[in-house]
PDB file of C-alpha atoms in Angstrom:
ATOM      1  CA  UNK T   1      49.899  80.629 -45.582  1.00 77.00           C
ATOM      2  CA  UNK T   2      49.211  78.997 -42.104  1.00 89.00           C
ATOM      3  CA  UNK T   3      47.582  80.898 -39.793  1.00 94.00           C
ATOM      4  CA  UNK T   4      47.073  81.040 -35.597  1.00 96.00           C
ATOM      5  CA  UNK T   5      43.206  80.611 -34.802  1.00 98.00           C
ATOM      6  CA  UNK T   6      41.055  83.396 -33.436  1.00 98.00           C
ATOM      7  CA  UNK T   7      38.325  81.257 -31.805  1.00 98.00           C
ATOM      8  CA  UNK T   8      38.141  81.142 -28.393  1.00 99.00           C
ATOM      9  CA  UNK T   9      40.097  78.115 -26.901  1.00 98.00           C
ATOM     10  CA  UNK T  10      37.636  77.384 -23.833  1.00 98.00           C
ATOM     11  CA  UNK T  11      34.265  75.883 -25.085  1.00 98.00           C
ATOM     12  CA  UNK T  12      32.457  76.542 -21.356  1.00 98.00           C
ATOM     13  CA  UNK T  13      34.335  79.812 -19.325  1.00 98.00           C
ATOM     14  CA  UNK T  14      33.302  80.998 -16.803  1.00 98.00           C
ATOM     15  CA  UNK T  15      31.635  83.902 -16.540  1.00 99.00           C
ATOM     16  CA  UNK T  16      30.091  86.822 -14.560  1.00 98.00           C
ATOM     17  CA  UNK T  17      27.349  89.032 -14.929  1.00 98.00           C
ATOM     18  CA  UNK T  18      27.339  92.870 -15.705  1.00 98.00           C
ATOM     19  CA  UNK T  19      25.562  94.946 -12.973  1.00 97.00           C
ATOM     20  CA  UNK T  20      21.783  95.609 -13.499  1.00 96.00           C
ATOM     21  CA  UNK T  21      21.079  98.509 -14.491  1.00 97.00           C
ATOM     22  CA  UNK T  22      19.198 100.133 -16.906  1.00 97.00           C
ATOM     23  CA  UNK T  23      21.640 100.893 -19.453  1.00 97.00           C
ATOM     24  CA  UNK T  24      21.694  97.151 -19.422  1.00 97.00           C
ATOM     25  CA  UNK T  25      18.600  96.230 -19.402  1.00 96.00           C
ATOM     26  CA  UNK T  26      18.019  98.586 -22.239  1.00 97.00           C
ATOM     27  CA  UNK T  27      20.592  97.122 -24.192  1.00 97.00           C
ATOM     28  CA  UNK T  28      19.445  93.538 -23.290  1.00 97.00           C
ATOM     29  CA  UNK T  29      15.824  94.743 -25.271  1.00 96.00           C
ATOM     30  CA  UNK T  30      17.088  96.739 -27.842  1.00 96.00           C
ATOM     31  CA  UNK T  31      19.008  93.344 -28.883  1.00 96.00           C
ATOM     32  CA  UNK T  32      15.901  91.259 -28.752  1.00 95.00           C
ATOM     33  CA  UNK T  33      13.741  93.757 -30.735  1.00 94.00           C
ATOM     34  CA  UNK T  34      16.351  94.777 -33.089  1.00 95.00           C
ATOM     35  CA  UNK T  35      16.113  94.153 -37.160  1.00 94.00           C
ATOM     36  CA  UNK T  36      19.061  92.916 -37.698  1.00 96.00           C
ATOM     37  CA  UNK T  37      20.181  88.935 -38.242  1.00 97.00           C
ATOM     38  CA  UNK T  38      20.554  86.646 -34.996  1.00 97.00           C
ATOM     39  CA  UNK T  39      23.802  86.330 -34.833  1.00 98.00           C
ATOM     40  CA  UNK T  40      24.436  90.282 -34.222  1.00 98.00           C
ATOM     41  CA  UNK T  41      21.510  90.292 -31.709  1.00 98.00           C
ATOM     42  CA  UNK T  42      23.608  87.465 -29.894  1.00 98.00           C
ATOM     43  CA  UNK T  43      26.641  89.514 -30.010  1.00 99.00           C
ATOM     44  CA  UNK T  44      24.514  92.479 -28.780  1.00 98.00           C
ATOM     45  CA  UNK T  45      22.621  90.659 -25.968  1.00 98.00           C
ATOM     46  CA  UNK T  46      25.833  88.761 -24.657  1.00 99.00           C
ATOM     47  CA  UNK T  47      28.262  91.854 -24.763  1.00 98.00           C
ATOM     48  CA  UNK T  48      25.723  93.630 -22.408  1.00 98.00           C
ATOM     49  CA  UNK T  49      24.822  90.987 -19.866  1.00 98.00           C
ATOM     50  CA  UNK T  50      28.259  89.638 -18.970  1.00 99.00           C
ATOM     51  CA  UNK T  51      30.941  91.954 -17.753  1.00 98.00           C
ATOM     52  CA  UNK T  52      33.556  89.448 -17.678  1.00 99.00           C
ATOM     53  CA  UNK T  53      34.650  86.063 -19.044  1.00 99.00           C
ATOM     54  CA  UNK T  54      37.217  83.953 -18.211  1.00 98.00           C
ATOM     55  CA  UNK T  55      38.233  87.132 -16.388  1.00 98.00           C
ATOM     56  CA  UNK T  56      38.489  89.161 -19.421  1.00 98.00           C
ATOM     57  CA  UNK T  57      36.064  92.211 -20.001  1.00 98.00           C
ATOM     58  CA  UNK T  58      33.226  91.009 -22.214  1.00 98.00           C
ATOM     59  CA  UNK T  59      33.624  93.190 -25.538  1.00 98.00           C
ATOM     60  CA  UNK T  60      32.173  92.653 -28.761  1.00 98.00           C
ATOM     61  CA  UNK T  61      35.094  91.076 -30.061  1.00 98.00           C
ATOM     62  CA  UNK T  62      35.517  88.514 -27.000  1.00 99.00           C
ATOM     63  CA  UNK T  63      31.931  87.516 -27.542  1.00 99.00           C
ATOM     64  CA  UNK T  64      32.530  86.922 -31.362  1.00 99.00           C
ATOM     65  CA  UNK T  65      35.664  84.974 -30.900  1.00 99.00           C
ATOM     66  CA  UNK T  66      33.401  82.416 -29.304  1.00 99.00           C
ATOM     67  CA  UNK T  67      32.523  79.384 -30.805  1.00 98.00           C
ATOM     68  CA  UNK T  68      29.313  78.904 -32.230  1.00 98.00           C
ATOM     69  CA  UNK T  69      28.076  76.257 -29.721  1.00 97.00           C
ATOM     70  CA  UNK T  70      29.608  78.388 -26.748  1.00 98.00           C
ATOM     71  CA  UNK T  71      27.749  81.468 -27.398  1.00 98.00           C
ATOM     72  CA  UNK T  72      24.319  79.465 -27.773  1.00 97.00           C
ATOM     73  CA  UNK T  73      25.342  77.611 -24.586  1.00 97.00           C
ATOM     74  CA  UNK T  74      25.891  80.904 -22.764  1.00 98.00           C
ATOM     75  CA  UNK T  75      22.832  82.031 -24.606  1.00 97.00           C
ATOM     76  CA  UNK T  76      20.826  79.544 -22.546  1.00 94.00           C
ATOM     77  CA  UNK T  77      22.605  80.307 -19.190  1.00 95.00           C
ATOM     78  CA  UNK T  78      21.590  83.720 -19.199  1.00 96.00           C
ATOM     79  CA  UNK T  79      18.016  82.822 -20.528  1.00 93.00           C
ATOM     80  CA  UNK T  80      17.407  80.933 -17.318  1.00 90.00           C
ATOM     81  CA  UNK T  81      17.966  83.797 -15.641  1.00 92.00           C
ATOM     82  CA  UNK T  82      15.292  85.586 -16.953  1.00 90.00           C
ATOM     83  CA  UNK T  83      12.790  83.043 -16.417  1.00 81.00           C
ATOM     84  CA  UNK T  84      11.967  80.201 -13.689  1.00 73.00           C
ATOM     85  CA  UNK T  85      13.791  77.743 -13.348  1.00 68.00           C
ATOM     86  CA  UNK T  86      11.020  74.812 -14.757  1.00 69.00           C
ATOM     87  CA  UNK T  87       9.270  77.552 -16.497  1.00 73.00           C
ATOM     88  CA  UNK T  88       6.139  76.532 -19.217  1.00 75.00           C
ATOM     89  CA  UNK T  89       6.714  76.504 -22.850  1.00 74.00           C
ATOM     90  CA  UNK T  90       3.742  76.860 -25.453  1.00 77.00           C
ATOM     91  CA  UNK T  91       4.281  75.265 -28.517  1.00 77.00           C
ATOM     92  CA  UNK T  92       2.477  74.504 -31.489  1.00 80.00           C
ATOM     93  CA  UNK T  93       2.105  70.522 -33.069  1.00 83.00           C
ATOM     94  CA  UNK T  94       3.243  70.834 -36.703  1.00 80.00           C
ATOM     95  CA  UNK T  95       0.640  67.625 -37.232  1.00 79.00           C
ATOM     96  CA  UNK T  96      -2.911  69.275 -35.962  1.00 87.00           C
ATOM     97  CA  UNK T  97      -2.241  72.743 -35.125  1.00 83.00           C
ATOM     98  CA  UNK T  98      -2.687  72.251 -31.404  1.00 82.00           C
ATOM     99  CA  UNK T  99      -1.121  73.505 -28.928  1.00 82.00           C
ATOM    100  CA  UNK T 100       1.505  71.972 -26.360  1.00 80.00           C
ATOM    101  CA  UNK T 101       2.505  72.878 -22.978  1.00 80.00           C
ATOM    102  CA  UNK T 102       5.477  71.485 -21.581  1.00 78.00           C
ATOM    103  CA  UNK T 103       7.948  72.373 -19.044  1.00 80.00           C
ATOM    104  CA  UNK T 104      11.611  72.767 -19.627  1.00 78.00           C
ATOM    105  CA  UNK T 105      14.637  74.241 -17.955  1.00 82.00           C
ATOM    106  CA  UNK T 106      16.724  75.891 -20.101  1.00 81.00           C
ATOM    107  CA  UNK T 107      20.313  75.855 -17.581  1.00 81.00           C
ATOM    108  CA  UNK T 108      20.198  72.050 -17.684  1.00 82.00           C
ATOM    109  CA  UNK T 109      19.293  70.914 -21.865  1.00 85.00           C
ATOM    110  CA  UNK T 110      22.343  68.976 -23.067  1.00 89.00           C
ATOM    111  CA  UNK T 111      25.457  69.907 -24.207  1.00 93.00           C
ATOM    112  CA  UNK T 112      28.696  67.743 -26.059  1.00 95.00           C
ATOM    113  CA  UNK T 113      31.904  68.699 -25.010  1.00 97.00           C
ATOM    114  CA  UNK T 114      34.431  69.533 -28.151  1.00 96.00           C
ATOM    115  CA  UNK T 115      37.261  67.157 -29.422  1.00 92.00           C
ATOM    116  CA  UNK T 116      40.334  67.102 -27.855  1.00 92.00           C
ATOM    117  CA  UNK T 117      42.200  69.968 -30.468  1.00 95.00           C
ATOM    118  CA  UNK T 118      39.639  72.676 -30.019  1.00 97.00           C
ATOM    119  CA  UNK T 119      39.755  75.225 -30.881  1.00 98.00           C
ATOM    120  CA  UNK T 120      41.549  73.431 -33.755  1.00 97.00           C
ATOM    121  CA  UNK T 121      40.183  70.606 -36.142  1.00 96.00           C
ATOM    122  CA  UNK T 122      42.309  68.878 -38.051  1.00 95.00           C
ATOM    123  CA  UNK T 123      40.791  66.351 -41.113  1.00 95.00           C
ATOM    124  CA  UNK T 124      41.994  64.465 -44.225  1.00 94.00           C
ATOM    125  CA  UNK T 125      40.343  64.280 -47.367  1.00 94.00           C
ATOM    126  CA  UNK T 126      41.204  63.471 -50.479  1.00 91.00           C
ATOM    127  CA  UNK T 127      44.624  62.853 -49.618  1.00 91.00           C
ATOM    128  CA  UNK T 128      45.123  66.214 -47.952  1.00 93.00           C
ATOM    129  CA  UNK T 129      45.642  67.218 -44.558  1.00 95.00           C
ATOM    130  CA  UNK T 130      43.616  70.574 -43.782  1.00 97.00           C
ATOM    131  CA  UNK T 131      43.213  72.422 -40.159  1.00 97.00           C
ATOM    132  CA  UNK T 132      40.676  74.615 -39.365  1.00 98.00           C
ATOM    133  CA  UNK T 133      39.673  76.711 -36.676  1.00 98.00           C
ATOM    134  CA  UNK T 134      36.075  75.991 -35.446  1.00 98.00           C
ATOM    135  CA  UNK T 135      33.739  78.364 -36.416  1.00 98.00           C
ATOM    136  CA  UNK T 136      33.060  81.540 -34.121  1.00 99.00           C
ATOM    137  CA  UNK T 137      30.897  84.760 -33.957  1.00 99.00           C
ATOM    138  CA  UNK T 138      32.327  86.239 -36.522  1.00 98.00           C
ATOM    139  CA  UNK T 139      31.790  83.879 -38.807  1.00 98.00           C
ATOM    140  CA  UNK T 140      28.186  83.539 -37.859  1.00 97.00           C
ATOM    141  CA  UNK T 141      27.641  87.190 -38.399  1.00 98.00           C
ATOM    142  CA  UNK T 142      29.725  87.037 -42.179  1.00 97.00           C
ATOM    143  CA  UNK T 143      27.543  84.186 -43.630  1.00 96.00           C
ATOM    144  CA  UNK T 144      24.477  86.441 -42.134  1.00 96.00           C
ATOM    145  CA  UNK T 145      25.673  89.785 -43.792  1.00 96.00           C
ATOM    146  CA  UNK T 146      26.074  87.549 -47.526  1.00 95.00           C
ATOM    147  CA  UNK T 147      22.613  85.995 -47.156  1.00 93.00           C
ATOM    148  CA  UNK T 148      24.536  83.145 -48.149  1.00 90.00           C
ATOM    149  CA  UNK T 149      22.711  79.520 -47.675  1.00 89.00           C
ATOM    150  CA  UNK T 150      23.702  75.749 -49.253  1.00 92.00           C
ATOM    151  CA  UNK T 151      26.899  75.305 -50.428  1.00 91.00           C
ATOM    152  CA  UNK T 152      27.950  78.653 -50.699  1.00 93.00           C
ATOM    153  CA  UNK T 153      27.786  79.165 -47.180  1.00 95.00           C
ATOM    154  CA  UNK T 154      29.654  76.030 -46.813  1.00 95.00           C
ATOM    155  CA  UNK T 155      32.197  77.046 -49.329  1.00 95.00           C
ATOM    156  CA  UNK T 156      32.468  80.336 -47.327  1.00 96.00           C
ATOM    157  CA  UNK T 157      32.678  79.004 -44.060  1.00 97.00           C
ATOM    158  CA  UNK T 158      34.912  76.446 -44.884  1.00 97.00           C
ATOM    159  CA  UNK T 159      37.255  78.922 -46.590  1.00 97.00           C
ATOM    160  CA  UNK T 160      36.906  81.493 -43.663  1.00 97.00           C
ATOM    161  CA  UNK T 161      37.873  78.622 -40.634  1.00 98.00           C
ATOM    162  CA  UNK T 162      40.466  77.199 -42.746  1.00 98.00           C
ATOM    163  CA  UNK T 163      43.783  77.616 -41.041  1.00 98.00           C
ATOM    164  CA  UNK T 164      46.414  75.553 -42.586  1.00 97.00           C
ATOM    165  CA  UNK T 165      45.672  73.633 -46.287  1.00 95.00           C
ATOM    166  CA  UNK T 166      44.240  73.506 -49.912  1.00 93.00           C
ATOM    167  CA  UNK T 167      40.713  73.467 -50.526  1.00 95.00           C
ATOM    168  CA  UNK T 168      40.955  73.753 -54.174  1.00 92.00           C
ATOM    169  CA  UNK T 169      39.459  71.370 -56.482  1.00 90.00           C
ATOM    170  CA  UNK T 170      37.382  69.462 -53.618  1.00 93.00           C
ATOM    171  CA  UNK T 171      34.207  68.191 -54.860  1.00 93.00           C
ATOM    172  CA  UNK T 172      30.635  68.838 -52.675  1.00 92.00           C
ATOM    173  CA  UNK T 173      31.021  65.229 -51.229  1.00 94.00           C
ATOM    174  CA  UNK T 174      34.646  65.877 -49.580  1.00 95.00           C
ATOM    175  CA  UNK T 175      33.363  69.434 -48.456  1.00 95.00           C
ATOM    176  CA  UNK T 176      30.580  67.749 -46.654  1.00 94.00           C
ATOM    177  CA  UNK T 177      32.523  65.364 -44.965  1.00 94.00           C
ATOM    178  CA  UNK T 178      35.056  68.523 -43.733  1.00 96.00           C
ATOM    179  CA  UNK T 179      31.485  69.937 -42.532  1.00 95.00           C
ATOM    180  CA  UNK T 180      30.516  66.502 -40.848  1.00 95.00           C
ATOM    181  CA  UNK T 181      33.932  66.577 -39.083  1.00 95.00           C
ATOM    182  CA  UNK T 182      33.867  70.251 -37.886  1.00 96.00           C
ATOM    183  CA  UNK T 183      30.716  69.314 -36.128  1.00 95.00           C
ATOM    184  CA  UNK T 184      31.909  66.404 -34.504  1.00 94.00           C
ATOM    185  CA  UNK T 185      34.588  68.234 -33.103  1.00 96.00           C
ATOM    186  CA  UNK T 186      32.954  71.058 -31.947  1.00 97.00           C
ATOM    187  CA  UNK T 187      31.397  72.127 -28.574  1.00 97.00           C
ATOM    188  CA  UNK T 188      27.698  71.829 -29.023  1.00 95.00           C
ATOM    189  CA  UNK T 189      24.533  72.213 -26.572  1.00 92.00           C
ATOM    190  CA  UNK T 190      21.188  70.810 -27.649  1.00 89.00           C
ATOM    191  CA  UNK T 191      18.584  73.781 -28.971  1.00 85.00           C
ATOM    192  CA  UNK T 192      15.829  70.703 -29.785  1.00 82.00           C
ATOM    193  CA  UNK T 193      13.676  68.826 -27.802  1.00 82.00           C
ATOM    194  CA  UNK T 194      11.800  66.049 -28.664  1.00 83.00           C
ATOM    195  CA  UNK T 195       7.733  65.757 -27.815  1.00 80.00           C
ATOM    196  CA  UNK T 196       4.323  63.896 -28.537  1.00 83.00           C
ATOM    197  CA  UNK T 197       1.250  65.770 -29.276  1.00 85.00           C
ATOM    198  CA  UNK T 198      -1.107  64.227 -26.995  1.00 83.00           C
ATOM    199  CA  UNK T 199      -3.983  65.164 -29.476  1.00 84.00           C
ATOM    200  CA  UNK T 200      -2.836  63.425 -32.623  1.00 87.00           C
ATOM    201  CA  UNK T 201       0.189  61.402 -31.379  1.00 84.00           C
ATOM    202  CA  UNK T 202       3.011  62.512 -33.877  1.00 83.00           C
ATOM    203  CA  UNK T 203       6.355  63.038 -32.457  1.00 87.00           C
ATOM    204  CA  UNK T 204       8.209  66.096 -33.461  1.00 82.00           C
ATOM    205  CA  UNK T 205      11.052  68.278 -32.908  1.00 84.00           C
ATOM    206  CA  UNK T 206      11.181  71.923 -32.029  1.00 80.00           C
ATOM    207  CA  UNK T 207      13.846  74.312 -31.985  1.00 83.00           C
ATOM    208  CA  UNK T 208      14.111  76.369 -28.392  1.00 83.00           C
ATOM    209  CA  UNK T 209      15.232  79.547 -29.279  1.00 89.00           C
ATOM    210  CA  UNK T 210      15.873  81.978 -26.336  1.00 90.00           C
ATOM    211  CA  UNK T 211      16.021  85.041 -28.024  1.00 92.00           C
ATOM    212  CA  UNK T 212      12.404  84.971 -29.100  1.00 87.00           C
ATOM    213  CA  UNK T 213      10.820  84.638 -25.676  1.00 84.00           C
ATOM    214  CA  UNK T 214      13.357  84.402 -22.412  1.00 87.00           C
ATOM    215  CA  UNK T 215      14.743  87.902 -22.637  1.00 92.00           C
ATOM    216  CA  UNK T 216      12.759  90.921 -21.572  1.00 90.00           C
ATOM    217  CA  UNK T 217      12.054  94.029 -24.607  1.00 90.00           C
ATOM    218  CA  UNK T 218      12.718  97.481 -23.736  1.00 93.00           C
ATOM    219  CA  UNK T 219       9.031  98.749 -23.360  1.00 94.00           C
ATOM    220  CA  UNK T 220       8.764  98.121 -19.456  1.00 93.00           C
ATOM    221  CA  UNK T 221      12.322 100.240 -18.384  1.00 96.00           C
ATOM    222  CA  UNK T 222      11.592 102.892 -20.735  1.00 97.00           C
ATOM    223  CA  UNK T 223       7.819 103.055 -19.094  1.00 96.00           C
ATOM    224  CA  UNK T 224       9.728 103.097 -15.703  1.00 96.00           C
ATOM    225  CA  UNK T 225      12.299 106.382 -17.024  1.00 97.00           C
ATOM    226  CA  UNK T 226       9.188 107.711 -18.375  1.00 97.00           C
ATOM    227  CA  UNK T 227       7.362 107.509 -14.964  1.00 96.00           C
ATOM    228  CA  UNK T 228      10.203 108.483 -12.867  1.00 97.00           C
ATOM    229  CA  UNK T 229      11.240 111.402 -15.252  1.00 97.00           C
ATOM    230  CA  UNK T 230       7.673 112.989 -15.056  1.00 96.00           C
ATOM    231  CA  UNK T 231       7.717 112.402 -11.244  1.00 95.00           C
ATOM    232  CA  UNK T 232      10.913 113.784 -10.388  1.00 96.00           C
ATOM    233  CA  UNK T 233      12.084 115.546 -13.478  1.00 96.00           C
ATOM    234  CA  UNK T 234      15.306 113.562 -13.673  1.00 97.00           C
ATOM    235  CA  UNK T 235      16.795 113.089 -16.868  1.00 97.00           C
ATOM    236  CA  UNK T 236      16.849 109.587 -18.987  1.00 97.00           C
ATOM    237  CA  UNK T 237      20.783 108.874 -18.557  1.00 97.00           C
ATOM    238  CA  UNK T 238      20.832 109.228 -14.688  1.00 97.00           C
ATOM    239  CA  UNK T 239      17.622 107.055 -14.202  1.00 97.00           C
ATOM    240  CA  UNK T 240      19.666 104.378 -16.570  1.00 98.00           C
ATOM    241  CA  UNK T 241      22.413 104.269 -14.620  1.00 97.00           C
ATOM    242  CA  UNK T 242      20.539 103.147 -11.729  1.00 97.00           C
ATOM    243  CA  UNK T 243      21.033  99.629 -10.094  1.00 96.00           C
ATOM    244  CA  UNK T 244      18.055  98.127 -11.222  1.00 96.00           C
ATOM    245  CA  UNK T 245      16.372  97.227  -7.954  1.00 96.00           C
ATOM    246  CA  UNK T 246      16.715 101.136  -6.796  1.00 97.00           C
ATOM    247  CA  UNK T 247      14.874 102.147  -9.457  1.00 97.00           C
ATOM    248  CA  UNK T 248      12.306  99.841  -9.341  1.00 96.00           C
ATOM    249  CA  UNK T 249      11.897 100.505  -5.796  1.00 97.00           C
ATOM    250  CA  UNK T 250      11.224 104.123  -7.174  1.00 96.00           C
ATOM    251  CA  UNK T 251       8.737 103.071  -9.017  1.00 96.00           C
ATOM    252  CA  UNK T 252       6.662 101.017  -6.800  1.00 96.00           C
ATOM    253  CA  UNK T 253       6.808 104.312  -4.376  1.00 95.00           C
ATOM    254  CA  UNK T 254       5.226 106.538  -6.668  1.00 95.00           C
ATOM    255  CA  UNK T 255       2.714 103.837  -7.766  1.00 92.00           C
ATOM    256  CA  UNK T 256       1.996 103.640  -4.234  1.00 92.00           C
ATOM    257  CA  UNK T 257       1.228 106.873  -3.490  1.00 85.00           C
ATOM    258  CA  UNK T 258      -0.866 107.151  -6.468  1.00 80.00           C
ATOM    259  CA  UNK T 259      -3.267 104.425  -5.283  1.00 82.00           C
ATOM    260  CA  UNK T 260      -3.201 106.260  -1.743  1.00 80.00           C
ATOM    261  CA  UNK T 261      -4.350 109.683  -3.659  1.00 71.00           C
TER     262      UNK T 261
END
């Protein structure tokens, strides 16, 4: 039975941040430190940063009505915020083993606008006509949960963003061209940049993945409630709710005064 889509129909909205405090912040590391598969983390990391997008309070289920490309895009966007803005990069050449620096701004890497439906792809195959939703969040976090890879993630994700049509008896060649065409029509922002190892000379590609390095773990505002709760016996919730910058600003007081002592 047809069915309305649930992704997201802007591919780029705007968006605002959440105030900085350390609830936040706390959040923001527990995300990058956390166990569980990337796509949660994303969920995790985005629903705490941003308060609002498109205007509309940034919960959970906002963030994983977003398509796929949209949440790496705003991935990116709040990356850069984190670090300079041409910050260096240390990377590895898969050739020789040696290490590359290079510089890279993470606001300003590529990204493809989506096809003129989206959030809605529609494809013949086989003498069918099938629409689809493009995938979102929540399908990102189902495939994780099932572990599923190949063609049974395909299958599964095809089956999952299908919104209107019969997928029954399609062979693996007309489920890869669906796959090809959901791509194409989807909003997409370049995770890959190309380089030359200036040691050996072989050009590669490597994957720029935010969540392993732009975003800041928990240990440093938990060392910060730890200080300030031994100083001034406050308890771990109030010093959280802090602006950020207040209790920093804390902090560099009592550090202060313990270098004057």
């Amino acid at each position: 039975m047809p069915r309305d889509p649930v992704t997201y129909p802007t591919a780029w909205p705007a968006w605002s941040l959440a105030r900085q405090t350390g609830v936040v912040e706390l959040a923001v590391g527990e995300a990058v430190n956390d166990t569980s598969a990337r796509p949660h983390r994303v969920t995790a990391l985005l629903a705490a940063m941003l308060s609002h997008v498109d205007g509309q309070p940034s919960t959970q289920g906002l963030i994983r009505s977003l398509s796929m490309g949209t949440r790496e895009w705003l991935l990116q966007q709040l990356a850069a915020l984190c670090r300079p803005a041409e910050d260096w990069y240390d990377l590895k050449c898969l050739g020789c083993d040696v290490g590359i620096d290079m510089v890279l701004d993470l606001s300003a890497l590529p990204r493809t606008d989506p096809g003129g439906s989206f959030p809605v792809a529609e494809i013949r195959v086989s003498g069918r006509h099938l629409r689809f939703e493009l995938p979102n969040g929540f399908h990102e976090e189902a495939l994780a949960d099932r572990g599923l890879t190949g063609l049974a993630a395909l299958e599964h994700l095809l089956s999952a963003c299908l919104l209107d049509g019969d997928l029954s008896d399609l062979d693996a060649a007309d489920l890869d061209a669906i796959d090809a065409a959901l791509d194409a029509a989807a909003p997409d922002c370049s995770d890959c940049v190309t380089l030359t190892c200036p040691d050996c000379g072989a050009t590669q590609t490597a994957r720029i993945d935010p969540m392993r390095y732009a975003f800041p773990g928990e240990t440093a505002v938990l060392r910060e409630v730890h200080l300030l709760g031994r100083s001034y016996r406050w308890h771990e919730a109030d010093i959280l709710s802090m602006p950020s910058r207040r209790r920093q600003t804390y902090v560099r007081m009592i550090t202060t005064q313990e270098r004057i002592r």
